[in-house]
PDB file of C-alpha atoms in Angstrom:
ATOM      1  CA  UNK A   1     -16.127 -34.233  48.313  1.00 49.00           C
ATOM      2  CA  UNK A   2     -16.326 -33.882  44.329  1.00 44.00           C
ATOM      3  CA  UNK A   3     -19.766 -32.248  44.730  1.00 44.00           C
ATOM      4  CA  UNK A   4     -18.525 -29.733  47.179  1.00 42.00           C
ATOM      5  CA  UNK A   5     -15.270 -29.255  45.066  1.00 38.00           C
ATOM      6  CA  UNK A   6     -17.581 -28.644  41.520  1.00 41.00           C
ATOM      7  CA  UNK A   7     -20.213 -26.125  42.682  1.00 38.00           C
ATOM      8  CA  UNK A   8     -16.391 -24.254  44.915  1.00 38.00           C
ATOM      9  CA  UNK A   9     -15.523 -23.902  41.666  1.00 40.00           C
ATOM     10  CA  UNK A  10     -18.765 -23.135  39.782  1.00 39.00           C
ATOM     11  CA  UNK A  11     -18.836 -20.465  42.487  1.00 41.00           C
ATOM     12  CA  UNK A  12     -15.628 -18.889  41.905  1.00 41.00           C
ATOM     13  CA  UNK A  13     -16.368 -18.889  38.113  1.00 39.00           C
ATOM     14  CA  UNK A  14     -19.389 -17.127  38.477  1.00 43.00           C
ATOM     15  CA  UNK A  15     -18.310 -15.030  40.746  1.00 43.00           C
ATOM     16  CA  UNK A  16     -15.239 -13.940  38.160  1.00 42.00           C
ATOM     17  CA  UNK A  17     -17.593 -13.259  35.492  1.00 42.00           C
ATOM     18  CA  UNK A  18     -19.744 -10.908  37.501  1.00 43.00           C
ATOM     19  CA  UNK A  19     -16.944  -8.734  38.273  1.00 39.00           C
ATOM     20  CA  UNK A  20     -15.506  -8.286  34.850  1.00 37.00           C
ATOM     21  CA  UNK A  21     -18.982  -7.289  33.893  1.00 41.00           C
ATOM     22  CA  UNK A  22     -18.977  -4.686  36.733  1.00 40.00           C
ATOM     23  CA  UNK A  23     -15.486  -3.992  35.682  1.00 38.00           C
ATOM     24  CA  UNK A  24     -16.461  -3.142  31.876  1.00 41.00           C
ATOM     25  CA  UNK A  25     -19.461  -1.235  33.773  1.00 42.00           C
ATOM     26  CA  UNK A  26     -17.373   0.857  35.657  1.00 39.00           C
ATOM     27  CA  UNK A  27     -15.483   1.794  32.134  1.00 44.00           C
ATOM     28  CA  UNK A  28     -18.820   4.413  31.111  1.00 56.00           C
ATOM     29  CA  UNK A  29     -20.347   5.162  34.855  1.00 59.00           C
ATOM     30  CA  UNK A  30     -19.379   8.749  34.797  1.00 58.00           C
ATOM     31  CA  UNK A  31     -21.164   9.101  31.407  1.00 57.00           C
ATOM     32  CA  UNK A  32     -24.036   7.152  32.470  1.00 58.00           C
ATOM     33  CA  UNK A  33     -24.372   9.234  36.202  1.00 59.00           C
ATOM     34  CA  UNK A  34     -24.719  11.887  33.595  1.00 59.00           C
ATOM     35  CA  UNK A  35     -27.468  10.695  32.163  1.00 59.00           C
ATOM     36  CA  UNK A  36     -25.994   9.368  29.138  1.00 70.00           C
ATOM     37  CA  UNK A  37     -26.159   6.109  27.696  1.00 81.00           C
ATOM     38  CA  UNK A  38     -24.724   4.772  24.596  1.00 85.00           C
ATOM     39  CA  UNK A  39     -26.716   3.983  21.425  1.00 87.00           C
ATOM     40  CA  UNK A  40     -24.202   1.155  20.223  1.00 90.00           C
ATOM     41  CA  UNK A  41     -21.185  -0.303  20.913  1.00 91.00           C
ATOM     42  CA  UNK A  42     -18.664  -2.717  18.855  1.00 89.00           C
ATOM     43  CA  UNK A  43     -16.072  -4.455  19.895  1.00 95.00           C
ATOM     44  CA  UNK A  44     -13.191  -5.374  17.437  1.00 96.00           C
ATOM     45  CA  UNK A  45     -14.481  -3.040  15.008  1.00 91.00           C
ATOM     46  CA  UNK A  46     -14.193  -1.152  11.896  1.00 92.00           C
ATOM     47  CA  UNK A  47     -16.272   2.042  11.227  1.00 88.00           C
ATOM     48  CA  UNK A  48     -15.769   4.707   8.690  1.00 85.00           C
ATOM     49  CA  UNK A  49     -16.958   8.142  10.564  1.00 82.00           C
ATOM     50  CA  UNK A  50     -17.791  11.418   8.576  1.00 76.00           C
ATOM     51  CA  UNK A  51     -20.379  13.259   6.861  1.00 65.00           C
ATOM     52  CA  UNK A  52     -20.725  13.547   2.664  1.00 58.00           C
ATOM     53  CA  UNK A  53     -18.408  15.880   0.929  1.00 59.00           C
ATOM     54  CA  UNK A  54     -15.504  15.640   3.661  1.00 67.00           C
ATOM     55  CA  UNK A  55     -13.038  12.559   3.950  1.00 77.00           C
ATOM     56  CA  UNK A  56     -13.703  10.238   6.074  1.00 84.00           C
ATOM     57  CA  UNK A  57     -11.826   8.568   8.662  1.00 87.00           C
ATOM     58  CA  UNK A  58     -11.687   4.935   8.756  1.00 90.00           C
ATOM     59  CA  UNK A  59     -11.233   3.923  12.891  1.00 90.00           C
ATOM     60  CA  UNK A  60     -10.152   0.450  13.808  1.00 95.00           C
ATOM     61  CA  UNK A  61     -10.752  -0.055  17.599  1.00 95.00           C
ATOM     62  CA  UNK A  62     -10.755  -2.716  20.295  1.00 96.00           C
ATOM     63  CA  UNK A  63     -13.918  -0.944  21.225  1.00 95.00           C
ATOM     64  CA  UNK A  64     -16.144   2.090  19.689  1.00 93.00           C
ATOM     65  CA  UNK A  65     -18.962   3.213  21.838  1.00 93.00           C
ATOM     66  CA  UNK A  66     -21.286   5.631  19.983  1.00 91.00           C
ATOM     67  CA  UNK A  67     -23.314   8.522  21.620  1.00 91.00           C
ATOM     68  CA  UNK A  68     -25.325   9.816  18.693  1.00 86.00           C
ATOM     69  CA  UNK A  69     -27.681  11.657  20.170  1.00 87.00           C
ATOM     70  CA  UNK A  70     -24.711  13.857  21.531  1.00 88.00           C
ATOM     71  CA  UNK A  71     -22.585  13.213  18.014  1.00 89.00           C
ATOM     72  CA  UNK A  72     -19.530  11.124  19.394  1.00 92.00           C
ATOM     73  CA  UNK A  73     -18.106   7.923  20.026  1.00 91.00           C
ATOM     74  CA  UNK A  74     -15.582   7.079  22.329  1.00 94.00           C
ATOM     75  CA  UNK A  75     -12.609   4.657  21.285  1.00 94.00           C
ATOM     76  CA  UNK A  76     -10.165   2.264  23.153  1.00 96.00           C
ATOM     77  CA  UNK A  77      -7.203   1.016  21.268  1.00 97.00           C
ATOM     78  CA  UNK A  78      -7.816   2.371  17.972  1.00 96.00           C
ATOM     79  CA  UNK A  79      -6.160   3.029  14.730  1.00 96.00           C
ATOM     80  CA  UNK A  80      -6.849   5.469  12.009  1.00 93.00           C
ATOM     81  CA  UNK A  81      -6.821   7.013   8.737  1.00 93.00           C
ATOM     82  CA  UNK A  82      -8.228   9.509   5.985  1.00 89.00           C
ATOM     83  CA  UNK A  83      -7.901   9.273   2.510  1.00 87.00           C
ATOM     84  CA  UNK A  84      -8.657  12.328   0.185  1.00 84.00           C
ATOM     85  CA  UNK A  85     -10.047  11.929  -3.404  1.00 83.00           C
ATOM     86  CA  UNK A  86      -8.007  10.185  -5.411  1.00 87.00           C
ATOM     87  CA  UNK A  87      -7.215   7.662  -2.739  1.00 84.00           C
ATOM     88  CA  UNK A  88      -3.720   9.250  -0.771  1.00 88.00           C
ATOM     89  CA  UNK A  89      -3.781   8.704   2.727  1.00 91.00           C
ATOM     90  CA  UNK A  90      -3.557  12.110   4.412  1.00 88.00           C
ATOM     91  CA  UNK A  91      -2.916  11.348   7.653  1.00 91.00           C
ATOM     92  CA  UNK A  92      -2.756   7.925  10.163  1.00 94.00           C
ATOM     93  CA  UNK A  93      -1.905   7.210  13.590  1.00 96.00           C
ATOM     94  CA  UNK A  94      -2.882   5.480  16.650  1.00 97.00           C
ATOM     95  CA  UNK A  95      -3.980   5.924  20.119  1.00 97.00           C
ATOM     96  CA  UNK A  96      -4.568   3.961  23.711  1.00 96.00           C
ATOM     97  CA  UNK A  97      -8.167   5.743  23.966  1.00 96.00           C
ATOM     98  CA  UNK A  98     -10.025   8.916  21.861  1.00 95.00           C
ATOM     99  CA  UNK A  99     -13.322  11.026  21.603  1.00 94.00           C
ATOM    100  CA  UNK A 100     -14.066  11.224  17.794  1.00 91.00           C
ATOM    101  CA  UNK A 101     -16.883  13.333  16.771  1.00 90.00           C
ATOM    102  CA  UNK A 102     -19.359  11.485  14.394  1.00 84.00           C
ATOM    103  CA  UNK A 103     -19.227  14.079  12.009  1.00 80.00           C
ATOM    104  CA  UNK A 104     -15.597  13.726  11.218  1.00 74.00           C
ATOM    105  CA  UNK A 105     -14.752  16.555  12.214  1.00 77.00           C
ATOM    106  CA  UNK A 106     -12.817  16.442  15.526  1.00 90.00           C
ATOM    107  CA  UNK A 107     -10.852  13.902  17.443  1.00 92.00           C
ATOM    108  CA  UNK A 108      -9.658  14.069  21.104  1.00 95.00           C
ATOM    109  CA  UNK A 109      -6.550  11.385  21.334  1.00 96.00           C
ATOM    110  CA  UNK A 110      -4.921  10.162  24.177  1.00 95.00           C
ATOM    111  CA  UNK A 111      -2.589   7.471  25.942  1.00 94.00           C
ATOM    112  CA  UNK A 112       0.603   7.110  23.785  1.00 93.00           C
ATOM    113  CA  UNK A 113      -0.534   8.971  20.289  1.00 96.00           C
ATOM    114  CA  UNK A 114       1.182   8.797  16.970  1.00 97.00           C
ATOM    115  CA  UNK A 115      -0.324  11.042  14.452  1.00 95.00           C
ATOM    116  CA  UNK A 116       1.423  10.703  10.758  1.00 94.00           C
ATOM    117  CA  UNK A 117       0.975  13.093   8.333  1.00 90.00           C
ATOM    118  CA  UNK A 118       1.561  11.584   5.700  1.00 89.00           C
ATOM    119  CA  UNK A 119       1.802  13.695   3.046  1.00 85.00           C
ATOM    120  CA  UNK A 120       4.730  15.892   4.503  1.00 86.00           C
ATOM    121  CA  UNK A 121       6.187  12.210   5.969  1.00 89.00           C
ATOM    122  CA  UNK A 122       6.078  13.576   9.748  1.00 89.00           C
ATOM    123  CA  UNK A 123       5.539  11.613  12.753  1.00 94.00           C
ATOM    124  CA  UNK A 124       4.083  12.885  15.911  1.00 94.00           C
ATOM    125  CA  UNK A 125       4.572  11.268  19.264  1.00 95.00           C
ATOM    126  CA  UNK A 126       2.616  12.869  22.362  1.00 95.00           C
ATOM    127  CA  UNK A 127       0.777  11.687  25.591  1.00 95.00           C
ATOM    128  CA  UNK A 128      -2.617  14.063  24.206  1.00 95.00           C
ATOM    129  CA  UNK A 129      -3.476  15.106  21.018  1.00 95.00           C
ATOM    130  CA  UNK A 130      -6.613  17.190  19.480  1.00 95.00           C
ATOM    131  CA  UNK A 131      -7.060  17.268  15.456  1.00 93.00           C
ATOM    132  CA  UNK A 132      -9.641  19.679  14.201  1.00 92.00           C
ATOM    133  CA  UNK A 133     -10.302  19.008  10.634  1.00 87.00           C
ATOM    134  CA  UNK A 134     -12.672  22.205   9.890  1.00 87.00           C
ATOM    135  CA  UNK A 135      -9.381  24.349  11.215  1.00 90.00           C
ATOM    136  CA  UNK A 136      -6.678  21.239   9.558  1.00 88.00           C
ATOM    137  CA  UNK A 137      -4.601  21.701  12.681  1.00 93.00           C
ATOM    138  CA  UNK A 138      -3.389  20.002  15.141  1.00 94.00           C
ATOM    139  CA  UNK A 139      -1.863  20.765  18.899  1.00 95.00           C
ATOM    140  CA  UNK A 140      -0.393  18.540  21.712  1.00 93.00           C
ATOM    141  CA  UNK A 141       0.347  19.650  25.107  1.00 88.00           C
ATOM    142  CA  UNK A 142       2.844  18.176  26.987  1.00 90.00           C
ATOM    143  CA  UNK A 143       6.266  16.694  25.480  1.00 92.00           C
ATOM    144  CA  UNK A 144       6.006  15.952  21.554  1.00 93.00           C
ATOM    145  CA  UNK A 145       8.669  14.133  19.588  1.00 91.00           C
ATOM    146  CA  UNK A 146       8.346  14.989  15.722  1.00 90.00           C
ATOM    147  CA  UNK A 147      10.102  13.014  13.108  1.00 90.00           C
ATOM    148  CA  UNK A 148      10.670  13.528   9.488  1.00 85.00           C
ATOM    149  CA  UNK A 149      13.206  12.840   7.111  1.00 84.00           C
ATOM    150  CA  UNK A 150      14.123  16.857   7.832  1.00 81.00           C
ATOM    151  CA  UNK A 151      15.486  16.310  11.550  1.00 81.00           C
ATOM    152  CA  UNK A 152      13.967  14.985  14.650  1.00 86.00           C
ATOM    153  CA  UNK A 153      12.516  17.429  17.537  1.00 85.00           C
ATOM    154  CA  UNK A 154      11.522  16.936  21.485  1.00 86.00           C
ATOM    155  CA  UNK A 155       9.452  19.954  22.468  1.00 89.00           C
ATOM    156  CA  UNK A 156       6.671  21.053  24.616  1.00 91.00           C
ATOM    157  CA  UNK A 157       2.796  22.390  22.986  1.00 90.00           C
ATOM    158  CA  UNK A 158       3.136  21.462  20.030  1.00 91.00           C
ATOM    159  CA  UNK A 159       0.754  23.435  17.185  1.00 93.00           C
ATOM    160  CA  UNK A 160       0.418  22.218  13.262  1.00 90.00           C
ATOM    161  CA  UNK A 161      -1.333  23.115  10.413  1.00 91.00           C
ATOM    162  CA  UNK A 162      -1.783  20.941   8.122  1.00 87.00           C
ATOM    163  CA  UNK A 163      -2.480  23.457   5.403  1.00 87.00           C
ATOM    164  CA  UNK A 164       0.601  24.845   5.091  1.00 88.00           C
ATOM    165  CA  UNK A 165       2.986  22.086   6.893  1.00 83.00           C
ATOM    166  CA  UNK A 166       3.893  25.077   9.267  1.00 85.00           C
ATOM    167  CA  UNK A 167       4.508  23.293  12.734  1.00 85.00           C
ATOM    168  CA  UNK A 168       6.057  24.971  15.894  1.00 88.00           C
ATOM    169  CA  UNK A 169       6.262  24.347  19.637  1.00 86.00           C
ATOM    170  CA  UNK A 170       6.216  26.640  22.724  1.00 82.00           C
ATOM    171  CA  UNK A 171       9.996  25.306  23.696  1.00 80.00           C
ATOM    172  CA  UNK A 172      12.245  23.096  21.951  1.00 77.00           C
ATOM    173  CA  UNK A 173      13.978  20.903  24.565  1.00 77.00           C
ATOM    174  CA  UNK A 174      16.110  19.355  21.541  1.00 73.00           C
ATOM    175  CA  UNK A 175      16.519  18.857  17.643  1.00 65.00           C
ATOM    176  CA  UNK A 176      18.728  18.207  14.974  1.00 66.00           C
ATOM    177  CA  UNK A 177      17.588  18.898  11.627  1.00 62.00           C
ATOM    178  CA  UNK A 178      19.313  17.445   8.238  1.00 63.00           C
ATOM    179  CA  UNK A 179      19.822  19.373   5.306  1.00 59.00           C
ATOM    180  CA  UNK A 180      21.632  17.779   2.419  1.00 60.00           C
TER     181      UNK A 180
END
C-alpha cells in the first residue's frame, strides 16, 4: 500500500511539473509559430538596455526575454529607470508586462503602468503606455490619471512631451489643479 501510495504521488508530481513547463511554453507560442525564438532569457534580472551616447535604461524584471536578431526583449513585471549625465533620474515607472527595444529607444508598456517623470515630479497612471525616446514623448490610450504637485487629472489619450513638459489629453473627465 506505501509503494502504490509513493509512485500516486511521484505521479502527480511529475505530472505538475510538466504542465507548468507547458504553461511557461504557452507564454511565447505565438512568437515561436512565427518563427521566432528567443536568444536569451533571465529570470529575476537586471539589464541596462541602450546604445552609446544615449541614456540608458536600467530594467528590473521578473523575466526579460531577448529577441536580438529582431532588436527587442519582452518584459514581465518590470521596473525602470534612466539617468542622464550627471546622474538625475529622468524618468521611472513600472509595468505588469512591456516590449522594450534593445536600442533604448522605444518601450511598449502595459498592465497597470506608472510612468514618473521625474524631473517635472508627474505621475502617470494608465492601462497602456508607449515612450519614444528619439521623439521624448509619450501617449496612453485609454483612461490616464496624472499627478503632480500642480493638480491631479483623469482623462482619456493622453499625449506628453517630455521636452517641453507640455502634456494634454483628448477629454478631461476630471481635475483640480492647485495654484498657491
Amino acid at each position: 500500500m506505501k509503494k502504490a501510495l509513493i509512485l500516486f504521488i511521484l505521479i502527480i508530481l511529475a505530472f505538475s511539473s510538466c504542465k507548468k513547463d507547458e504553461e511557461a511554453a504557452i507564454v511565447d507560442k505565438s512568437e515561436m509559430e512565427k518563427g521566432i525564438y528567443p536568444d536569451i532569457i533571465l529570470e529575476n534580472a537586471e539589464y541596462h538596455i541602450g546604445e552609446n551616447g544615449s541614456d540608458p535604461i536600467l530594467l528590473k524584471a521578473g523575466k526579460i526575454t531577448f529577441y536580438s536578431k529582431d532588436g527587442y526583449a519582452l518584459t514581465e513585471d518590470m521596473t525602470f529607470s534612466s539617468q542622464d549625465e550627471k546622474g538625475d533620474i529622468v524618468f521611472s515607472g513600472s509595468a505588469g508586462r512591456g516590449m522594450v527595444n534593445t536600442d533604448g529607444s522605444n518601450m511598449s508598456l502595459w498592465g497597470g503602468v506608472v510612468f514618473k517623470d521625474e524631473k517635472r515630479g508627474m505621475e502617470i497612471r494608465a492601462e497602456n503606455l508607449e515612450l519614444d525616446r528619439d521623439e521624448d514623448t509619450i501617449v496612453a490610450d485609454g483612461r490616464v490619471v496624472v499627478e503632480s504637485e500642480e493638480g491631479r487629472f483623469f482623462g482619456y489619450d493622453f499625449k506628453g512631451d517630455m521636452k517641453t513638459g507640455v502634456y494634454i489629453f483628448s477629454e478631461i473627465e476630471e481635475g483640480e489643479l492647485n495654484f498657491e
